[in-house]
Coordinates of C-alpha atoms in Angstrom, one line a residue:
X28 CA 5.0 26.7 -4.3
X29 CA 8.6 26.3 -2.6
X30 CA 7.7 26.2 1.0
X31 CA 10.9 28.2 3.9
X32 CA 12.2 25.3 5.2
X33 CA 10.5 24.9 9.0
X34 CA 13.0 24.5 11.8
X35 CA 10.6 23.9 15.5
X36 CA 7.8 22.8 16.7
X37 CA 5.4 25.5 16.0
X38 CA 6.9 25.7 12.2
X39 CA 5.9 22.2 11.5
X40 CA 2.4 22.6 13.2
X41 CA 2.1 25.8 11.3
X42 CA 3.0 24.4 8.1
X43 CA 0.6 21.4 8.2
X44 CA -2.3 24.2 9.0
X45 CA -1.3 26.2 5.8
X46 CA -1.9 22.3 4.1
X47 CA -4.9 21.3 5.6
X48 CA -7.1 24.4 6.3
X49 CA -9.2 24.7 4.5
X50 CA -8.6 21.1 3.0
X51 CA -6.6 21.3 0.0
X52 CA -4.7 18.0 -0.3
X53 CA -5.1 16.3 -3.3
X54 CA -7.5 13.2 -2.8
X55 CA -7.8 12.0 -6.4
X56 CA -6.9 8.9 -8.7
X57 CA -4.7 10.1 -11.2
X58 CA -5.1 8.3 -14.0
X59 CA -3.9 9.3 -17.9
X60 CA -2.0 12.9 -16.8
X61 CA -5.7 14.0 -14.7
X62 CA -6.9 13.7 -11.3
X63 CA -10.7 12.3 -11.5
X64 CA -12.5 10.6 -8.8
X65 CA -13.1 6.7 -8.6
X66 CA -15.2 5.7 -10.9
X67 CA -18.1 4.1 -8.5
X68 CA -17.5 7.6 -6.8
X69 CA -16.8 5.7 -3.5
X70 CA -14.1 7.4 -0.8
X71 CA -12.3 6.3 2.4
X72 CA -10.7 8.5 5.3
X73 CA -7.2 8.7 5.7
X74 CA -6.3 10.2 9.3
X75 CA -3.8 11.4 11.3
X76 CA -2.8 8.8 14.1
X77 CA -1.6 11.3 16.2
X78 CA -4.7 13.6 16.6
X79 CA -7.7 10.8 15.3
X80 CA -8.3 14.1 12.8
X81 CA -9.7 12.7 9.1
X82 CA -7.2 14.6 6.7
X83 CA -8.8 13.8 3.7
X84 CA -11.4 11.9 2.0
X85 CA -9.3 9.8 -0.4
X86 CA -10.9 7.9 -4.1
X87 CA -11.5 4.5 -3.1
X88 CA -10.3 3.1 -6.8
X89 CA -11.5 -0.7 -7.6
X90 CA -11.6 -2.8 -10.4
X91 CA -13.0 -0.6 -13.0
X92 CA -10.4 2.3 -12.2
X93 CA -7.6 -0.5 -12.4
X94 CA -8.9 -1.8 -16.3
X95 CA -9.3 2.1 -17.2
X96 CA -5.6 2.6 -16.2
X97 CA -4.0 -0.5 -16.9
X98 CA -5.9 0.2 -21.0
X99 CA -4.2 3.7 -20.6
X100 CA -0.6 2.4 -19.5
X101 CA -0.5 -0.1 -22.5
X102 CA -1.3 2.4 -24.7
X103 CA 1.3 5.0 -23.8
X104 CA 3.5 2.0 -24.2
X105 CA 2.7 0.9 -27.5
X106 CA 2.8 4.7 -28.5
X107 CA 6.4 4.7 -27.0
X108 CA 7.1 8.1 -26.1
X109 CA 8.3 6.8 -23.1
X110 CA 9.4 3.0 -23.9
X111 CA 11.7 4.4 -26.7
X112 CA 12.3 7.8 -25.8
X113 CA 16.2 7.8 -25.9
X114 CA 17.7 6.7 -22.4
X115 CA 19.4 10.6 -22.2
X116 CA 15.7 12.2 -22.5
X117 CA 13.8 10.1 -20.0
X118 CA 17.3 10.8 -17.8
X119 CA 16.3 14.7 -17.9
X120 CA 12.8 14.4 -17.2
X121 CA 13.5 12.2 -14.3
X122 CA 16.2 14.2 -13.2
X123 CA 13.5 17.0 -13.0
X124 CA 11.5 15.0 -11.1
X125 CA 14.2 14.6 -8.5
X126 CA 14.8 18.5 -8.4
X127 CA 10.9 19.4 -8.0
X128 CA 11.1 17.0 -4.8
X129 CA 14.3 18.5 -3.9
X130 CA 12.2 21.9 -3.7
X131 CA 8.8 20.6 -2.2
X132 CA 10.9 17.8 0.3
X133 CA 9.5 19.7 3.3
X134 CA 5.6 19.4 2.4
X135 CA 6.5 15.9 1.0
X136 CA 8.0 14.9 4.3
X137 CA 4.9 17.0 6.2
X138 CA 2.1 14.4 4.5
X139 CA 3.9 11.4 5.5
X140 CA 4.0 12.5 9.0
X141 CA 0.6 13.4 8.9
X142 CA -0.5 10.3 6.8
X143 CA 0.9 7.7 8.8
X144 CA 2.3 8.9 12.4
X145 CA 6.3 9.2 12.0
X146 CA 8.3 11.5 13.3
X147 CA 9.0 14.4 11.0
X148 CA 12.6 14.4 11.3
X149 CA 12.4 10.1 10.1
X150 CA 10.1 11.6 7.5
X151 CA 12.8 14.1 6.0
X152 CA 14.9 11.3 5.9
X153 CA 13.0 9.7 4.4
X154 CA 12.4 11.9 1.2
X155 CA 15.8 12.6 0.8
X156 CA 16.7 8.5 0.2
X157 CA 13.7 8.9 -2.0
X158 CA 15.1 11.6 -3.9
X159 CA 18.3 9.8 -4.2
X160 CA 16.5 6.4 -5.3
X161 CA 15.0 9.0 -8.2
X162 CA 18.6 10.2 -9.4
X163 CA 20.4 7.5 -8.6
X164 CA 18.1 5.5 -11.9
X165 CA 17.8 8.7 -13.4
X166 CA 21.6 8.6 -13.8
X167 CA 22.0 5.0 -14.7
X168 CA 19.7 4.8 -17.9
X169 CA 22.2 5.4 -19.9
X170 CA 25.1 3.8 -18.2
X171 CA 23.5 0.2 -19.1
X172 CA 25.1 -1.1 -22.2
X173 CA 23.7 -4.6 -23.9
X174 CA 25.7 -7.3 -25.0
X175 CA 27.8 -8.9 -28.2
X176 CA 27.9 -12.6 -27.6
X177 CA 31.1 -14.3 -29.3
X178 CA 30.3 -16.0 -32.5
X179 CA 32.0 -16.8 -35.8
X180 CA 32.5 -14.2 -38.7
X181 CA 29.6 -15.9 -40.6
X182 CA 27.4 -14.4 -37.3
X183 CA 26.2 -11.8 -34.7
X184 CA 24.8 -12.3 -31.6
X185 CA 23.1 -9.4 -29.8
X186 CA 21.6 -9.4 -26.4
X187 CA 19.2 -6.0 -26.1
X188 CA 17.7 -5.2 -22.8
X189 CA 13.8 -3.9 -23.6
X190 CA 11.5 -2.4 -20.8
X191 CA 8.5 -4.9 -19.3
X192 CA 5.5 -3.3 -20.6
X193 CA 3.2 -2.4 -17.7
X194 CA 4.5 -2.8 -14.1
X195 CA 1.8 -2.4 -10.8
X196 CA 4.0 -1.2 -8.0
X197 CA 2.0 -2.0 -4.6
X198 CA 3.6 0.1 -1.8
X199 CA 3.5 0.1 2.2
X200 CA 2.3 2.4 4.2
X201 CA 5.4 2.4 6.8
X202 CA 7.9 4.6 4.4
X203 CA 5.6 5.8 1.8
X204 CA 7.4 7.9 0.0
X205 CA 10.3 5.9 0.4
X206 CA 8.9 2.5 -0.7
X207 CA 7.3 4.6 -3.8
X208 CA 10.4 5.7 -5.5
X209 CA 12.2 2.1 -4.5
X210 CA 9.8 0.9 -6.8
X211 CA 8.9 3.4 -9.4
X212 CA 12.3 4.7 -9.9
X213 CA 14.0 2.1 -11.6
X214 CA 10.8 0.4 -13.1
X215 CA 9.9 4.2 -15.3
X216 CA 13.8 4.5 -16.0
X217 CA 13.7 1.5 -17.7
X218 CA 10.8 2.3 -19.7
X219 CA 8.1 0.8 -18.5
X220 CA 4.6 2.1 -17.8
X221 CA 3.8 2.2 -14.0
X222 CA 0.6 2.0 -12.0
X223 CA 1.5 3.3 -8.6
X224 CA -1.0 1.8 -5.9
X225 CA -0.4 3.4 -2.1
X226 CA -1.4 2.0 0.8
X227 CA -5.1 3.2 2.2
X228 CA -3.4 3.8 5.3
X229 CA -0.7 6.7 3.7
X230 CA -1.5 8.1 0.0
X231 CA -1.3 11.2 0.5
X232 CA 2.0 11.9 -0.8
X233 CA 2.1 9.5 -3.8
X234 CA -0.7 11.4 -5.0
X235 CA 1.3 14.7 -4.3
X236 CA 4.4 12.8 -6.3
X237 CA 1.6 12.7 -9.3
X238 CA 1.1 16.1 -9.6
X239 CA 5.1 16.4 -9.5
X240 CA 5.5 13.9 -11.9
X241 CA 3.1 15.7 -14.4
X242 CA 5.1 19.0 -13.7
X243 CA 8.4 17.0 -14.1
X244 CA 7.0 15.7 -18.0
X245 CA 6.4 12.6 -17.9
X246 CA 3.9 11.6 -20.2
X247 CA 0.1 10.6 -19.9
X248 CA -0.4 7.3 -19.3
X249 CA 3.0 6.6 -18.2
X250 CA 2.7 7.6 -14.3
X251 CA -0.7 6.9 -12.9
X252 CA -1.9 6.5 -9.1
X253 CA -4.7 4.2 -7.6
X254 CA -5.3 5.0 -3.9
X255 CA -7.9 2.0 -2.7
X256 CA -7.8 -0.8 -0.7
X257 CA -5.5 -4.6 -1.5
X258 CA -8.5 -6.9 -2.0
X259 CA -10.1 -4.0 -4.4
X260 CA -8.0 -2.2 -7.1
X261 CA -4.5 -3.9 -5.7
X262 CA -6.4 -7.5 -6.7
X263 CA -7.5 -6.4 -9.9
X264 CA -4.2 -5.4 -10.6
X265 CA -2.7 -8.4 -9.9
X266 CA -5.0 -10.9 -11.8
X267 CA -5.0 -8.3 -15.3
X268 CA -3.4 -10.0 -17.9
X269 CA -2.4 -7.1 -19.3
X270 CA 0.1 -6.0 -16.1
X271 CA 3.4 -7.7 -17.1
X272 CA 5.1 -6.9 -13.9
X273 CA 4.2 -6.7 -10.3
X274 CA 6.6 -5.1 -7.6
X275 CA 5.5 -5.6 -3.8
X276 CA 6.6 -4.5 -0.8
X277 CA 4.2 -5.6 2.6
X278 CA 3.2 -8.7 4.7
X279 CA 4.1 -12.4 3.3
X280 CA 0.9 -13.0 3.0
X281 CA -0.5 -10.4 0.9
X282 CA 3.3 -11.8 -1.1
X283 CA 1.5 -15.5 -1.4
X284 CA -1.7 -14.3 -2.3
X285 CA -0.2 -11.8 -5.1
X286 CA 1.8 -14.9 -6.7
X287 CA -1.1 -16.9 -6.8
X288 CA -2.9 -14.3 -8.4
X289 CA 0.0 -14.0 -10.9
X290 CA -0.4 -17.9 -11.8
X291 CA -4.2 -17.7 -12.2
X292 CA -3.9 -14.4 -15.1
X293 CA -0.9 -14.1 -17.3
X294 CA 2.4 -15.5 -15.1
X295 CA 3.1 -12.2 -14.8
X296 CA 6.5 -11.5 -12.6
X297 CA 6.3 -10.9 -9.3
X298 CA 8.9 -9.1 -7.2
X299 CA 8.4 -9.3 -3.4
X300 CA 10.0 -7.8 -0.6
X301 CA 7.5 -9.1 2.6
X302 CA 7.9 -9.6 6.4
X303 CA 10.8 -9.9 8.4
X304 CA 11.6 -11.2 12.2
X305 CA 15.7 -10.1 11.7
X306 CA 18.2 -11.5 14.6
X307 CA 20.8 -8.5 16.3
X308 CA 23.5 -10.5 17.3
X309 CA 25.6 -9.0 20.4
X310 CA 29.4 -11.1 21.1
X311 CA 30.5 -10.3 24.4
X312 CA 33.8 -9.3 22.4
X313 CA 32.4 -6.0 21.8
X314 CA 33.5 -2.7 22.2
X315 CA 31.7 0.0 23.7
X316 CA 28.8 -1.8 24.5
X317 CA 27.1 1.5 25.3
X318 CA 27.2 2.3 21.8
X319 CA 26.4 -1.0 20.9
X320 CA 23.2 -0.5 22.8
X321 CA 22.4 2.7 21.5
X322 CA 22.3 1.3 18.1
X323 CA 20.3 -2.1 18.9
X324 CA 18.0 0.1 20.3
X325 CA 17.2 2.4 17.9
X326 CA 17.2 -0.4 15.5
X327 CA 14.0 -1.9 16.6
X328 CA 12.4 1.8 18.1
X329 CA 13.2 3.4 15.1
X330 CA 9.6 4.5 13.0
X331 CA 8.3 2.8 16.7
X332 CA 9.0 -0.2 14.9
X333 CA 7.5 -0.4 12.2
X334 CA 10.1 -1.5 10.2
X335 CA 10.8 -4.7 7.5
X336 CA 14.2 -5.0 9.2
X337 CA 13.7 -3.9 12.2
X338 CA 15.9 -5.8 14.5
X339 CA 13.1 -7.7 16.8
X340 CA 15.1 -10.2 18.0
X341 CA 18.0 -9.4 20.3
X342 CA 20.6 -12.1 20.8
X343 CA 23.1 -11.4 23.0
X344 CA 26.2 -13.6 24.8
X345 CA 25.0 -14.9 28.3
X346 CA 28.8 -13.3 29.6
X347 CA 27.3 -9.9 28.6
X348 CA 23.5 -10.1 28.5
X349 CA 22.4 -8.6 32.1
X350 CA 24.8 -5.9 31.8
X351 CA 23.9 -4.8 28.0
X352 CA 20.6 -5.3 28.4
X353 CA 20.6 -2.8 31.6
X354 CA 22.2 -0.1 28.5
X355 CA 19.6 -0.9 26.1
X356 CA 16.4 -0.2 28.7
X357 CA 18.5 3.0 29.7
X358 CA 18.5 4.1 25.8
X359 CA 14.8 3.0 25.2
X360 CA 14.1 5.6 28.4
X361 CA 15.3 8.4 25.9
X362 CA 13.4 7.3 23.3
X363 CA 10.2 7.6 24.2
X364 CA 6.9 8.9 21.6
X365 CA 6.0 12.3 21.2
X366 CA 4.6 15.0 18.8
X367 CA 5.8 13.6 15.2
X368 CA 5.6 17.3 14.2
X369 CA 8.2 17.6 16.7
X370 CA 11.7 17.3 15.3
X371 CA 12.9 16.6 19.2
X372 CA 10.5 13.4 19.3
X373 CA 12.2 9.6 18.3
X374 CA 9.3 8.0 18.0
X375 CA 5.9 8.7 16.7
X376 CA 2.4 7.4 16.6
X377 CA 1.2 3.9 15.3
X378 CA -0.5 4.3 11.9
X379 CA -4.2 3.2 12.6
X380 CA -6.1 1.5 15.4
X381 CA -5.7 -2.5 14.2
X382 CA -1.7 -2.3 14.2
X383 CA -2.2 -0.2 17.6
X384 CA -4.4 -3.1 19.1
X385 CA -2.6 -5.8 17.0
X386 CA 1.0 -5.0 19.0
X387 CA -0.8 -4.5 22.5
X388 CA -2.4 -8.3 21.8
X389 CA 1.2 -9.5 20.8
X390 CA 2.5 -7.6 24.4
X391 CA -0.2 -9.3 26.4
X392 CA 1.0 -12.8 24.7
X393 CA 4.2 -12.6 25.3
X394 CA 3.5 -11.9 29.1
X395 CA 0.9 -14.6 29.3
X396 CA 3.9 -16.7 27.3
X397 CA 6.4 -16.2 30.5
X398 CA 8.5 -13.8 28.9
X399 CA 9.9 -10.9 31.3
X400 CA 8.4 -7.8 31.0
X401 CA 11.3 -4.9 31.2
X402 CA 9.8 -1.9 29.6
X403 CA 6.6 -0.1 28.4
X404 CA 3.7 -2.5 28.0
X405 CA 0.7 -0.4 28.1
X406 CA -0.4 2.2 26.0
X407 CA 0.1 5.6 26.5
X408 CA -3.1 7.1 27.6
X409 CA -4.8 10.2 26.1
X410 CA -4.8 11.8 22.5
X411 CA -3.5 9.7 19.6
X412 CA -2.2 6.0 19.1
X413 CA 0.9 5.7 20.9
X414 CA 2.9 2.7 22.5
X415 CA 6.4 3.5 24.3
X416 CA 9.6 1.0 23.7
X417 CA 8.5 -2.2 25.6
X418 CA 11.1 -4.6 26.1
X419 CA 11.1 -8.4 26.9
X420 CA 14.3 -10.2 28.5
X421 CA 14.1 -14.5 28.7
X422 CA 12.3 -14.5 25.4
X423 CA 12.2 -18.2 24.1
X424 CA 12.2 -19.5 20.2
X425 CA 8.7 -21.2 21.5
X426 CA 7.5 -18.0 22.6
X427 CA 5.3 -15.9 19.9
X428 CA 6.5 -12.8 20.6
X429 CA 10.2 -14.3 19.2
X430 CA 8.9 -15.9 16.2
X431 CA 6.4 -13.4 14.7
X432 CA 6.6 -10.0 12.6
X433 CA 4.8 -7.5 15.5
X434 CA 5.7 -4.5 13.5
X435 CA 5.6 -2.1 16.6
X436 CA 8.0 -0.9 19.1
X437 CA 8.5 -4.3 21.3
X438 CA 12.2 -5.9 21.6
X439 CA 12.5 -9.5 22.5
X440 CA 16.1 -10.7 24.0
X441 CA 17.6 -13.9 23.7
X442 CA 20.8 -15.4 26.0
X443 CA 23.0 -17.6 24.2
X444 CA 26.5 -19.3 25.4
X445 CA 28.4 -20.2 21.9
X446 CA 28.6 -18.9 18.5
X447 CA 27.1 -22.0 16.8
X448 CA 24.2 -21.4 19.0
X449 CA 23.4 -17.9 17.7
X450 CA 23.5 -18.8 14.0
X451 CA 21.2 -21.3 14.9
X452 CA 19.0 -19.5 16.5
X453 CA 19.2 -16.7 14.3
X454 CA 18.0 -18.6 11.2
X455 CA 14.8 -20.4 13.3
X456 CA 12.7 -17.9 11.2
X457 CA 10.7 -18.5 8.1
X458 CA 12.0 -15.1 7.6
X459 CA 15.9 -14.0 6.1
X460 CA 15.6 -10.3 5.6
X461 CA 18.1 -8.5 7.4
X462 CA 20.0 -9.7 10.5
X463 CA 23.1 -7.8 12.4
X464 CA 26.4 -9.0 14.3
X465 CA 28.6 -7.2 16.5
X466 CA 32.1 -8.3 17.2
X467 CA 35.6 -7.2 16.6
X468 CA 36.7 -10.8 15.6
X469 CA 37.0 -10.8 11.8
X470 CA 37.2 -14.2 11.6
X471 CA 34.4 -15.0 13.4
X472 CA 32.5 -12.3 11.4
X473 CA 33.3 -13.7 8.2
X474 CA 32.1 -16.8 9.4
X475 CA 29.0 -15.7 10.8
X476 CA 28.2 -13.7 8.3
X477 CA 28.7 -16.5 5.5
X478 CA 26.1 -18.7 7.6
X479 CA 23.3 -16.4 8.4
X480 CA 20.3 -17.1 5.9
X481 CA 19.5 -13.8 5.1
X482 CA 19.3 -11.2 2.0
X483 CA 21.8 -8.8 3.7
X484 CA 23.6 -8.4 7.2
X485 CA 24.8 -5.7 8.9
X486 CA 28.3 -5.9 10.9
X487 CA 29.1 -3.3 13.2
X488 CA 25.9 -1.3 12.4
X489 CA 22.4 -1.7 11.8
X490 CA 20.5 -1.0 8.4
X491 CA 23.5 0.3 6.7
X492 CA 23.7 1.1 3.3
X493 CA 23.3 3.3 0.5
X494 CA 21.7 3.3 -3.1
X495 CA 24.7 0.8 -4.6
X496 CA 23.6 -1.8 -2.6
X497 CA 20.5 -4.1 -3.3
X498 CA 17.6 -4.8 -0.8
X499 CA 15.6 -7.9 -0.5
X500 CA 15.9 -11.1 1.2
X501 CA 15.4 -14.9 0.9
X502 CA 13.1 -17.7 2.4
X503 CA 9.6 -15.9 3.1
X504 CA 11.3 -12.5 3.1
X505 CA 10.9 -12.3 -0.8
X506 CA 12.4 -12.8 -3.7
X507 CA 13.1 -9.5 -5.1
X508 CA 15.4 -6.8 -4.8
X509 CA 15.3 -2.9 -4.6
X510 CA 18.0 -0.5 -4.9
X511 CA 21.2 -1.2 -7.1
X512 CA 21.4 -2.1 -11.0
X513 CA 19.8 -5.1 -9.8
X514 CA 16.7 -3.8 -9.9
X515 CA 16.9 -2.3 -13.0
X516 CA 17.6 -5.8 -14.2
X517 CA 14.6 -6.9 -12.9
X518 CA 12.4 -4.5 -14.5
X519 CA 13.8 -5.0 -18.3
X520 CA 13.5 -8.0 -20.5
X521 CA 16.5 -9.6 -22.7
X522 CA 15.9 -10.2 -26.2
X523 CA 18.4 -12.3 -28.1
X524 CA 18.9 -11.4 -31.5
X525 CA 21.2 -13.8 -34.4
X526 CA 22.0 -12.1 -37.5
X527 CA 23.4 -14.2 -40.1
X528 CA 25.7 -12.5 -42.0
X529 CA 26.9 -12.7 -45.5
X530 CA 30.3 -13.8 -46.0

């Protein structure tokens, strides 16, 4: 049903009442176009960080449930009502798609919230870049156009792009719905078969998107979900030989341990998008440095930090540091946790208890490291897994706290004096994600920008962008890229073909 779009408060909590009681979330595999349970009949509880309330009891799907759909997603391909339907048909069906999220965008946003702690006014954002993702590849199908390499009269050369077979898509739990159609969208417009494996932590509303996706047409077979746990059905995913394709987006080293896997079956491919530790660099050239803050803020509190590119690392000009750094601890103050079924509230709760006590150990370390403890700290006491903005100043490359991913809501701030060293502290990481600049000089942000070792870099702004432009990054950041043709590329296979010709 099409659900009156909730506006306060009381709408949301009202809302995610008429979802959950009684229970009536779906908490199935979905596996050739029907929802069954796993097939050792084993479940896990997903809560609601927020409240500590179980939401659902979700099909814990292992290795048997990945060979059952893995043999179901080769066979739709082989059968190729999807791998050959003409580009404009699977276009319509996915366009469908697109306009049965459009209609169900506020539920879709609600389980996220629920699932995984953020904010429901991130979460509505968050469904509508999905949506886009979904027409965006939709639309290009049949905009792609192969090749005619030059040859003699005697000769012609053709260079046909052909879908992958079977691809496992392995999706985070931070922007679940998000992540999901970066990865599924241009992998099923390209014709593959997809295996879509959530993260424990949020599946909810992949397995919401599966009873969409039936609704929308796609075929059985084509579309299947595995809820379940990395080292269980995501393993046996990743050592099938018959997967052709795996597309990841979590920790680097889940990313290692998935490549490995990969050598020891079939060399499948392996896309990887994995951790980040992304510099903000802050000139003292700036203008409006309030609104400079604002925005350096909100680029590591957003989704209370638990973000690929969040920007962790603050590096800002000695001329300018105490001052700015005065305007970012004033902007953290107004963005502060609350209800995620709030629209009011910036930040939400943490997703589970580990990551909770995994960012209070990393606080406690970077205060036994030497580094100055500005803001928050502590947890904030009482219902529900929530951490305010903490903030250290006199952070060191030494120091952990400015070398690893946290994944939470904790800012570290580096001083630097020139512009060579900020590029070079910048790329002290293992990681190249994302990283930001701020400056009015055009020269030097042409030059900065060229230097920085990283898969994309923000000037002026932070996590910019739209569907045009890929994602990904470099050194232990990944290899892969969403968003963009590119990634259609990467989910399609070129065939040469040489026809002699009689002359």
């Amino acid at each position: 049903m099409s659900i009156e779009a909730p506006k306060t408060r009381d709408d949301w909590h009202a809302l995610a009442q008429s979802l959950t009681q009684p229970l009536t979330l779906e908490s199935r595999a979905f596996i050739d176009d029907a929802f069954v349970d796993a097939a050792s009949g084993a479940t896990f509880d997903t809560l609601n960080p927020a409240t500590g309330e179980t939401l659902a009891r979700i099909a814990s799907c292992d290795a048997a449930d990945a060979e059952l759909a893995v043999g179901h997603a080769r066979a739709a391909f082989a059968r190729g009502d999807w791998s050959r339907l003409a580009p404009g048909k699977r276009k319509r069906v996915m366009l469908r798609l697109a306009e049965l999220m459009e209609a169900h965008k506020h539920e879709l946003a609600l389980l996220d919230t629920l699932d995984m702690g953020k904010p429901v006014s991130s979460s509505l954002g968050d469904t509508a870049g999905a949506i886009a993702c979904l027409r965006y590849n939709a639309e290009s199908i049949d905009k792609l156009y192969g090749e005619v390499a030059p040859t003699g009269e005697e000769s012609l050369a053709l260079v046909l792009r052909e879908p992958l077979g079977v691809v496992a898509s392995i999706v985070p739990w931070n922007f679940p719905l998000m992540m999901t159609a970066w990865k599924i969208a241009p992998a099923l417009a390209a014709g593959n078969s997809v295996i879509l494996k959530p993260s424990e932590k949020s599946p909810l509303s992949a397995l919401r998107l599966a009873q969409l996706a039936r609704e929308a047409g796609i075929p059985r077979g084509v579309f299947q979900v595995l809820p379940g746990f990395g080292h269980t059905v995501g393993k046996a995913l990743a050592l099938s030989m018959e997967v052709d394709c795996l597309a990841f987006t979590g920790s680097t080293g889940t990313g290692k341990q998935l490549m490995q896997y990969a050598g020891q079956s079939n060399l499948k491919r392996v896309y990887l998008e994995c951790g980040g530790k992304s510099p903000n660099i802050i000139f003292a050239d700036c203008r409006d440095l309030d609104r400079v803050a604002r925005h350096a803020a909100a680029a590591i509190f957003h989704n209370q930090g638990e973000v690929c590119i969040a920007g962790s690392r603050l590096l800002v000009e000695n001329a300018i540091r105490e001052a700015f750094v005065e305007r970012v601890l004033s902007c953290a103050e107004t963005m502060q946790p609350g209800d995620p079924l709030d629209p009011a509230s910036f930040m939400g709760a943490i997703v589970d208890e580990a990551q909770h006590r995994r960012i209070l150990d990393y606080i406690r370390q970077g205060v036994e490291e030497g580094a100055r403890l500005c803001a928050g700290g502590q947890a904030i006491e009482g219902q529900g897994l929530f951490i305010p903005p903490t903030v250290f100043d006199g952070v060191t490359p030494a120091m952990t706290i400015g070398r690893e991913e946290i994944f939470g809501p904790v800012l570290s701030v580096f001083g630097f004096d020139s512009e060579e060293e900020a590029v070079a502290m910048a790329n002290d990481s293992v990681y190249g994600l994302a990283a930001g600049l701020w400056s009015q000089d055009i020269d030097r942000i042409m030059r900065v920008t060229r230097r920085l070792q990283s898969g994309q870099v923000f000037v002026n702004n932070w996590a910019g962008g739209d569907q045009t432009v890929p994602f990904g990054g470099v050194k232990q950041s990944g290899n892969g890229r969403d968003k963009s043709h590119h990634s259609l590329e990467e989910y399609s296979e070129l065939k040469s073909v040489w026809i002699a010709l009689s002359t």
